Amino acid sequence: MKPWITLIAAVMLSPLLRSAEKPNILVIIADDCTHSDLSFHGGQNAKTPHLDAFAKQGTVFERAYLGMAMCAPSRSELYTGRLPLRNGCAWNQATSRPGTKSITHYLGDLGYRVGLAGKTHIKPRSVYPFEEVPGFDENCVRDPTLPHDLEGSRKFITRDEKQPFCLVVALTEPHAPWVMGDASQYPPRSLKLPGYLADTPLTRQSYSRYLAEVTYMDGQVGELLEMLEKTGKAKDTLVLFTSEQGAQFPGCKWTNWDLGLHTSIVARWPGVVPAGRRTPALVQYADVVPTFIEIAGGKPEPKDFDGTSFAAVLRGEKDTHREYVEGMHNNYPEGPPYPIRSISDGEWRYIRNLTPERIYIEKHLMGRTEHNPYWGTWVFSSTEKPKHLHLVERFINRPAEELYHTAQDNFEHKNLANDPAHAAVKARLSAALDRYLKDQLDPGAVLDTPEAFQAAQDLKPNFPGKE
């Protein structure tokens, strides 16, 4: 064979050869970053040059979700491939069931070393035995965040050229308090407030500080990607960025609305994941570990997971995955019990508030004025401003059922649950939610009580949910 033919063949085959090998994996997690605030998801304010460039180099998932809009449950789902009730972490600050396997076990069995830098917010150690990688602050509410250092991450990924790595870098921005970054980049009066916020001076000041932290987080992402390039690992590494749940604003975190459960996922893997692509495939955090197992050469067993691999979507072979994504919320101990369950097909969202006779209270949003001073201004201004009244009432008074055409009503402000024109959609989603609750052995409202929370921590025999 002529040399030039051999060269062309080698060039054409190289992506296929790389895809057949075990890639390195780098997962970068932002903390409490509303997906729609990012410019590549339509945000009009945040300056994120590194993420914008990264999104063009990979595939953007337009419809990615998590099962609970709280830190501990969302991360437990991401790391185990099991929904919150099944892995045991169905409350914030909760503990996963001993015996549950996580990404550390699954990829470790496939020959990976698996490390975590930054925020943990997961327990127990037996379920999440990550190698501890120094360099990023573990405390998401520290004021200010400790300076970060990439040396620990660099040493981890270069330590053994023969062994693939999986490194999770869990950043603490833009979690409140919003104290990092340069807020002068975001003059409050110049901001284009999204429709889920009441327009008051204190809201604008808080949103300005939040955006500064988004930009600070973007800078950290840029540093990590640059480190990957300088170490020569970029071409052989699948990088997955995700924004976790929505930010600590009313209607985002601690809800089952789209702003809470919808997350950003962007994946880059040169030669394997198509660049400059956007996919409408419906995926959930529980699908990530099975995906990693498949691309690492393993075979995820359906009995072990609530998710399934979307590796075919990553490779650009498909643009569909799930039929539905499921959501839940147990409010205790972040406030008095207020259980919520939901389901979405990416187009429509159906929500059940299991105790609609109560008012919804979230103590961080409504009580910690040092983090969220704007809430009182929403209430005070609601006397004269109908939109502010709507936002306040919507947040604290929930009907038994909610139905939103999310694709047309992005912030889900128009409840269509009682509209006869959409009765068939509601019935379809309600039946799908019933099937999900049955599969997860979800007992409903009794789960969101101090007693159930304590039973889960004590791992009493009557603790519900699938093993």
Coordinates of C-alpha atoms in Angstrom, one line a residue:
M1 CA 0.0 0.0 0.0
K2 CA 1.3 3.5 -0.9
P3 CA 2.4 5.6 2.1
W4 CA -0.2 8.4 1.3
I5 CA -3.0 5.8 1.4
T6 CA -1.8 4.5 4.7
L7 CA -1.7 8.0 6.1
I8 CA -5.2 8.8 4.9
A9 CA -6.5 5.6 6.4
A10 CA -4.8 6.3 9.7
V11 CA -6.4 9.8 9.9
M12 CA -9.8 8.4 9.1
L13 CA -9.6 5.5 11.6
S14 CA -8.0 7.5 14.5
P15 CA -11.4 8.7 15.9
L16 CA -12.8 5.2 15.7
L17 CA -9.7 3.8 17.4
R18 CA -9.9 6.4 20.2
S19 CA -13.6 5.6 20.7
A20 CA -12.8 1.9 21.1
E21 CA -10.3 2.7 23.9
K22 CA -11.2 3.8 27.4
P23 CA -11.4 7.6 27.5
N24 CA -10.4 9.7 30.4
I25 CA -13.4 11.4 32.0
L26 CA -13.5 14.9 33.5
V27 CA -16.8 16.1 35.1
I28 CA -17.1 19.7 36.0
I29 CA -20.1 20.6 38.2
A30 CA -21.2 24.2 38.8
D31 CA -23.2 24.7 42.0
D32 CA -26.8 26.2 41.9
C33 CA -26.6 27.7 38.4
T34 CA -29.9 28.1 36.6
H35 CA -29.4 26.6 33.1
S36 CA -31.3 29.3 31.3
D37 CA -29.0 32.0 32.7
L38 CA -26.1 30.6 30.6
S39 CA -25.8 32.3 27.3
F40 CA -25.7 29.1 25.2
H41 CA -29.1 28.3 26.8
G42 CA -30.6 31.7 26.0
G43 CA -29.3 33.8 29.0
Q44 CA -29.0 37.5 28.2
N45 CA -26.7 38.7 31.0
A46 CA -24.0 36.3 32.1
K47 CA -20.5 36.6 30.5
T48 CA -19.2 33.1 30.1
P49 CA -16.6 33.1 27.3
H50 CA -15.0 29.8 28.3
L51 CA -18.3 27.9 28.5
D52 CA -19.5 29.5 25.2
A53 CA -16.4 28.3 23.4
F54 CA -16.6 24.9 25.1
A55 CA -20.3 24.5 24.0
K56 CA -19.2 25.1 20.4
Q57 CA -16.6 22.3 20.7
G58 CA -19.0 19.7 21.9
T59 CA -22.7 18.8 22.1
V60 CA -25.2 20.8 24.1
F61 CA -28.1 18.8 25.7
E62 CA -31.1 21.1 25.5
R63 CA -33.3 18.9 27.7
A64 CA -31.3 17.5 30.6
Y65 CA -32.8 17.1 34.1
L66 CA -32.2 16.0 37.6
G67 CA -34.6 14.3 40.0
M68 CA -34.4 16.7 43.0
A69 CA -33.4 20.4 42.9
M70 CA -31.2 20.2 45.9
C71 CA -27.5 19.6 46.3
A72 CA -27.2 16.3 48.1
P73 CA -30.0 14.4 46.3
S74 CA -28.9 15.7 42.8
R75 CA -25.3 14.7 43.4
S76 CA -26.2 11.3 44.8
E77 CA -28.4 10.6 41.7
L78 CA -25.5 11.8 39.4
Y79 CA -22.9 9.5 41.1
T80 CA -25.1 6.4 41.6
G81 CA -27.4 6.3 38.6
R82 CA -30.3 5.8 41.0
L83 CA -33.1 8.2 41.7
P84 CA -33.1 9.9 45.1
L85 CA -35.5 7.6 46.9
R86 CA -33.9 4.4 45.6
N87 CA -30.3 5.5 46.5
G88 CA -31.6 6.7 49.9
C89 CA -30.8 10.4 49.6
A90 CA -34.3 11.8 49.1
W91 CA -33.9 14.8 51.4
N92 CA -31.2 17.5 51.5
Q93 CA -28.5 16.6 54.0
A94 CA -29.5 12.9 53.8
T95 CA -27.4 9.7 53.6
S96 CA -27.4 7.2 50.8
R97 CA -28.0 3.6 51.7
P98 CA -25.0 1.6 52.7
G99 CA -24.3 -1.0 50.1
T100 CA -25.2 1.4 47.3
K101 CA -22.6 1.5 44.5
S102 CA -21.4 4.7 42.9
I103 CA -19.3 5.8 40.0
T104 CA -16.2 5.1 42.2
H105 CA -17.1 1.4 42.3
Y106 CA -18.3 1.0 38.7
L107 CA -15.4 2.8 37.0
G108 CA -12.9 1.4 39.5
D109 CA -13.9 -2.1 38.5
L110 CA -13.2 -1.1 34.9
G111 CA -9.7 0.0 35.8
Y112 CA -10.1 3.7 36.4
R113 CA -8.8 5.8 39.3
V114 CA -11.7 8.0 40.4
G115 CA -11.1 11.3 42.2
L116 CA -13.1 14.2 43.5
A117 CA -11.9 17.8 44.0
G118 CA -14.1 20.4 45.6
K119 CA -17.6 20.1 47.1
T120 CA -18.7 16.7 48.4
H121 CA -22.2 17.0 50.1
I122 CA -22.5 13.2 49.8
K123 CA -22.3 10.4 52.4
P124 CA -21.5 7.8 53.6
R125 CA -17.9 7.3 52.6
S126 CA -18.5 3.6 51.9
V127 CA -20.8 4.6 49.0
Y128 CA -18.6 7.4 47.7
P129 CA -15.0 6.4 48.3
F130 CA -13.6 9.0 45.9
E131 CA -9.9 9.7 46.0
E132 CA -9.6 13.1 47.6
V133 CA -8.0 15.6 45.2
P134 CA -6.9 18.9 46.8
G135 CA -7.2 22.3 45.3
F136 CA -10.8 23.4 45.4
D137 CA -12.9 24.5 48.3
E138 CA -15.3 22.0 49.8
N139 CA -17.5 24.5 51.6
C140 CA -20.2 26.1 49.3
V141 CA -21.2 28.7 51.8
R142 CA -17.8 30.0 52.9
D143 CA -17.4 33.7 52.6
P144 CA -15.2 34.2 50.7
T145 CA -14.5 30.9 48.8
L146 CA -10.9 29.7 49.4
P147 CA -8.5 30.3 46.5
H148 CA -8.3 27.4 44.1
D149 CA -5.1 25.6 42.9
L150 CA -5.0 23.2 39.9
E151 CA -1.8 21.5 41.0
G152 CA -3.7 18.6 42.7
S153 CA -5.9 18.0 39.7
R154 CA -2.9 18.2 37.4
K155 CA -1.0 15.6 39.4
F156 CA -4.0 13.3 39.6
I157 CA -4.6 13.2 35.8
T158 CA -0.9 12.8 34.9
R159 CA 0.1 10.3 37.7
D160 CA -0.2 7.2 35.6
E161 CA -0.2 7.4 31.8
K162 CA -1.4 3.8 31.5
Q163 CA -4.4 4.0 33.7
P164 CA -7.5 6.1 32.7
F165 CA -8.8 8.6 35.1
C166 CA -12.2 10.0 36.1
L167 CA -11.9 13.3 37.9
V168 CA -14.9 15.2 39.2
V169 CA -14.3 18.8 39.9
A170 CA -17.2 20.1 42.0
L171 CA -17.0 23.9 42.1
T172 CA -18.8 25.9 44.8
E173 CA -19.9 28.8 42.6
P174 CA -22.5 30.2 42.0
H175 CA -23.9 28.9 45.3
A176 CA -25.1 31.6 47.7
P177 CA -23.7 33.7 49.3
W178 CA -22.7 35.5 46.2
V179 CA -19.4 37.1 47.1
M180 CA -17.0 36.0 44.4
G181 CA -16.2 37.6 41.1
D182 CA -16.5 41.2 39.9
A183 CA -20.0 42.5 40.3
S184 CA -19.1 45.8 38.7
Q185 CA -19.3 44.0 35.4
Y186 CA -23.1 43.8 36.0
P187 CA -24.5 47.2 36.8
P188 CA -27.9 46.4 38.5
R189 CA -29.9 48.9 36.5
S190 CA -28.6 47.6 33.2
L191 CA -29.5 44.0 33.7
K192 CA -32.3 42.3 31.7
L193 CA -34.1 40.5 34.6
P194 CA -35.6 37.2 33.5
G195 CA -39.3 36.8 33.9
Y196 CA -39.1 34.6 37.0
L197 CA -37.8 37.5 39.1
A198 CA -39.7 40.4 40.7
D199 CA -38.0 43.7 39.6
T200 CA -36.9 45.4 42.8
P201 CA -33.6 47.2 43.6
L202 CA -32.5 44.5 46.0
T203 CA -33.3 41.8 43.5
R204 CA -31.2 43.5 40.9
Q205 CA -28.3 43.8 43.3
S206 CA -28.5 40.1 44.3
Y207 CA -28.8 39.0 40.6
S208 CA -25.7 41.2 39.8
R209 CA -23.7 39.4 42.5
Y210 CA -25.0 36.0 41.3
L211 CA -24.0 36.8 37.7
A212 CA -20.5 37.8 39.0
E213 CA -20.2 34.3 40.5
V214 CA -21.3 32.7 37.3
T215 CA -18.5 34.5 35.5
Y216 CA -16.1 33.5 38.2
M217 CA -17.2 29.9 37.8
D218 CA -16.7 30.2 34.0
G219 CA -13.1 31.3 34.7
Q220 CA -12.4 28.2 36.7
V221 CA -13.8 26.1 33.9
G222 CA -11.5 27.8 31.5
E223 CA -8.5 27.1 33.8
L224 CA -9.4 23.4 34.0
L225 CA -9.8 23.1 30.2
E226 CA -6.5 24.8 29.7
M227 CA -4.8 22.4 32.1
L228 CA -6.2 19.5 30.2
E229 CA -4.7 20.9 27.0
K230 CA -1.3 21.6 28.5
T231 CA -1.1 18.1 29.9
G232 CA -1.9 16.6 26.5
K233 CA -5.0 14.9 27.8
A234 CA -7.7 16.9 26.0
K235 CA -7.9 14.7 22.8
D236 CA -8.5 11.5 24.9
T237 CA -10.8 12.9 27.5
L238 CA -14.6 13.1 27.6
V239 CA -15.4 16.4 29.4
L240 CA -18.9 16.8 30.8
F241 CA -20.0 20.1 32.2
T242 CA -23.2 20.4 34.2
S243 CA -24.8 23.3 36.1
E244 CA -26.6 21.3 38.8
Q245 CA -30.0 22.6 39.8
G246 CA -31.4 26.2 39.6
A247 CA -30.0 29.1 41.6
Q248 CA -31.1 30.1 45.0
F249 CA -34.0 32.4 43.8
P250 CA -37.7 31.8 44.3
G251 CA -39.0 29.4 41.7
C252 CA -35.6 27.8 41.0
K253 CA -33.8 25.6 43.6
W254 CA -36.1 23.6 46.0
T255 CA -38.9 23.4 43.4
N256 CA -40.2 20.9 40.8
W257 CA -40.6 23.7 38.2
D258 CA -38.4 23.6 35.1
L259 CA -36.1 26.3 36.5
G260 CA -35.3 24.0 39.4
L261 CA -35.0 20.6 37.7
H262 CA -33.7 21.6 34.3
T263 CA -29.9 21.4 34.2
S264 CA -27.2 22.2 31.6
I265 CA -25.2 19.3 30.2
V266 CA -22.4 19.9 27.6
A267 CA -20.1 17.1 26.5
R268 CA -16.9 17.2 24.5
W269 CA -14.9 14.3 23.3
P270 CA -12.8 15.1 20.2
G271 CA -13.4 12.8 17.3
V272 CA -16.3 11.0 19.0
V273 CA -18.8 13.6 20.3
P274 CA -19.9 15.9 17.4
A275 CA -18.9 19.5 17.8
G276 CA -21.3 22.4 17.4
R277 CA -24.3 20.2 17.9
R278 CA -27.4 20.6 20.0
T279 CA -29.6 17.6 20.9
P280 CA -33.2 17.5 22.1
A281 CA -32.7 14.1 23.6
L282 CA -34.3 13.9 27.0
V283 CA -31.8 12.7 29.6
Q284 CA -31.6 12.7 33.4
Y285 CA -28.7 12.6 35.9
A286 CA -29.5 8.9 36.6
D287 CA -28.4 8.2 33.0
V288 CA -24.8 9.5 33.4
V289 CA -23.2 6.6 35.2
P290 CA -24.6 4.0 32.9
T291 CA -23.3 6.1 30.0
F292 CA -19.8 6.3 31.5
I293 CA -19.8 2.5 32.1
E294 CA -20.7 1.9 28.4
I295 CA -18.0 4.2 27.0
A296 CA -15.5 2.7 29.4
G297 CA -16.2 -0.7 27.8
G298 CA -18.5 -2.1 30.5
K299 CA -22.1 -3.2 30.4
P300 CA -24.5 -1.4 32.7
E301 CA -26.9 -3.9 34.3
P302 CA -30.5 -2.5 34.2
K303 CA -31.2 -3.9 37.7
D304 CA -28.6 -1.6 39.2
F305 CA -29.8 1.7 37.8
D306 CA -32.8 3.9 37.3
G307 CA -31.0 5.3 34.3
T308 CA -29.8 4.0 30.9
S309 CA -26.8 4.8 28.8
F310 CA -27.1 7.7 26.3
A311 CA -23.8 6.9 24.7
A312 CA -25.5 6.7 21.2
V313 CA -26.7 10.3 21.7
L314 CA -23.2 11.3 22.7
R315 CA -21.8 9.8 19.5
G316 CA -24.4 11.6 17.4
E317 CA -26.2 8.4 16.4
K318 CA -29.5 9.3 18.0
D319 CA -31.4 12.4 19.1
T320 CA -33.8 10.6 21.4
H321 CA -33.4 8.8 24.8
R322 CA -36.0 8.9 27.5
E323 CA -39.7 9.3 27.2
Y324 CA -40.1 11.0 30.6
V325 CA -38.0 12.6 33.3
E326 CA -39.2 12.3 36.9
G327 CA -38.9 14.8 39.8
M328 CA -39.7 14.9 43.5
H329 CA -39.2 17.3 46.4
N330 CA -39.2 16.6 50.2
N331 CA -39.0 20.0 51.9
Y332 CA -37.9 18.9 55.3
P333 CA -35.3 19.8 56.7
E334 CA -35.1 22.9 54.5
G335 CA -38.5 24.0 55.8
P336 CA -41.8 22.5 57.0
P337 CA -42.9 19.4 55.1
Y338 CA -44.2 20.1 51.6
P339 CA -43.9 17.1 49.4
I340 CA -44.1 17.5 45.6
R341 CA -43.9 15.0 42.7
S342 CA -43.6 15.7 39.0
I343 CA -43.0 14.3 35.5
S344 CA -42.1 15.9 32.2
D345 CA -41.8 14.7 28.6
G346 CA -39.6 17.8 27.8
E347 CA -42.6 19.5 26.2
W348 CA -45.1 19.4 29.0
R349 CA -44.7 19.3 32.8
Y350 CA -47.2 17.8 35.3
I351 CA -46.9 18.5 39.1
R352 CA -48.7 17.1 42.1
N353 CA -48.5 19.1 45.4
L354 CA -49.3 16.4 47.9
T355 CA -50.3 18.8 50.7
P356 CA -51.8 21.8 48.9
E357 CA -53.7 22.9 52.0
R358 CA -50.4 24.1 53.5
I359 CA -48.3 27.1 52.5
Y360 CA -44.9 26.5 51.1
I361 CA -42.0 27.8 53.2
E362 CA -38.3 27.5 52.3
K363 CA -36.3 28.8 55.2
H364 CA -33.1 29.8 53.3
L365 CA -35.0 31.8 50.7
M366 CA -37.5 33.4 53.0
G367 CA -35.6 33.6 56.3
R368 CA -31.9 34.2 55.7
T369 CA -31.8 37.9 54.8
E370 CA -28.0 37.9 54.7
H371 CA -28.2 35.6 51.6
N372 CA -31.5 36.6 50.1
P373 CA -32.5 40.1 51.2
Y374 CA -34.8 40.7 48.3
W375 CA -37.7 38.4 49.3
G376 CA -39.2 40.9 51.7
T377 CA -39.2 43.5 48.9
W378 CA -41.2 41.1 46.7
V379 CA -43.9 40.9 49.4
F380 CA -43.8 44.6 50.2
S381 CA -44.2 45.6 46.5
S382 CA -46.9 43.1 45.8
T383 CA -49.5 45.5 47.0
E384 CA -49.0 47.7 44.0
K385 CA -47.5 45.4 41.4
P386 CA -49.6 42.5 40.1
K387 CA -46.7 40.6 38.7
H388 CA -44.9 40.6 42.1
L389 CA -48.1 39.5 43.8
H390 CA -48.4 36.6 41.2
L391 CA -44.8 35.5 41.9
V392 CA -45.3 35.6 45.7
E393 CA -48.6 33.8 45.7
R394 CA -47.4 31.2 43.2
F395 CA -44.4 30.4 45.4
I396 CA -46.3 30.0 48.7
N397 CA -49.7 28.8 47.6
R398 CA -49.7 25.7 45.3
P399 CA -52.7 23.9 43.8
A400 CA -53.1 20.2 44.0
E401 CA -52.2 19.8 40.4
E402 CA -50.2 21.9 37.9
L403 CA -49.8 21.5 34.2
Y404 CA -47.5 23.6 32.0
H405 CA -46.7 23.7 28.3
T406 CA -43.1 24.3 29.1
A407 CA -41.9 24.5 25.5
Q408 CA -44.1 27.6 25.1
D409 CA -44.2 28.9 28.7
N410 CA -40.5 28.6 29.7
F411 CA -41.0 29.9 33.2
E412 CA -44.2 27.9 33.7
H413 CA -46.4 30.7 34.9
K414 CA -49.7 29.6 33.2
N415 CA -51.2 26.6 34.9
L416 CA -53.3 24.6 32.5
A417 CA -54.3 21.8 34.9
N418 CA -58.0 22.7 34.8
D419 CA -58.2 23.6 31.1
P420 CA -60.4 21.0 29.3
A421 CA -58.4 21.5 26.1
H422 CA -55.4 19.8 27.7
A423 CA -57.2 17.1 29.6
A424 CA -55.7 14.3 27.5
V425 CA -52.1 15.6 28.1
K426 CA -52.8 15.8 31.8
A427 CA -54.2 12.3 31.9
R428 CA -51.2 10.9 30.0
L429 CA -48.7 12.5 32.3
S430 CA -50.6 11.7 35.5
A431 CA -50.7 8.0 34.5
A432 CA -46.9 8.1 33.8
L433 CA -46.3 9.7 37.2
D434 CA -48.4 7.0 38.9
R435 CA -46.2 4.3 37.2
Y436 CA -43.0 6.1 38.4
L437 CA -44.3 6.4 42.0
K438 CA -45.2 2.7 42.0
D439 CA -41.8 1.7 40.6
Q440 CA -40.0 3.7 43.3
L441 CA -42.2 2.4 46.1
D442 CA -42.9 6.1 47.0
P443 CA -45.4 6.3 49.9
G444 CA -46.2 9.9 49.1
A445 CA -46.7 12.6 51.7
V446 CA -45.6 10.5 54.7
L447 CA -42.1 10.6 53.3
D448 CA -41.7 14.3 53.9
T449 CA -41.8 14.2 57.7
P450 CA -39.1 14.5 60.4
E451 CA -39.8 10.9 61.3
A452 CA -39.2 9.6 57.8
F453 CA -36.1 11.6 57.5
Q454 CA -34.7 10.2 60.7
A455 CA -35.7 6.7 59.7
A456 CA -33.7 7.1 56.5
Q457 CA -30.7 8.3 58.5
D458 CA -31.1 5.4 60.9
L459 CA -31.7 3.0 58.0
K460 CA -34.7 1.4 59.8
P461 CA -36.3 -1.6 58.2
N462 CA -39.4 0.3 57.3
F463 CA -37.6 2.9 55.3
P464 CA -39.4 3.0 51.9
G465 CA -38.0 2.8 48.4
K466 CA -36.4 0.2 46.2
E467 CA -33.2 -1.5 47.3

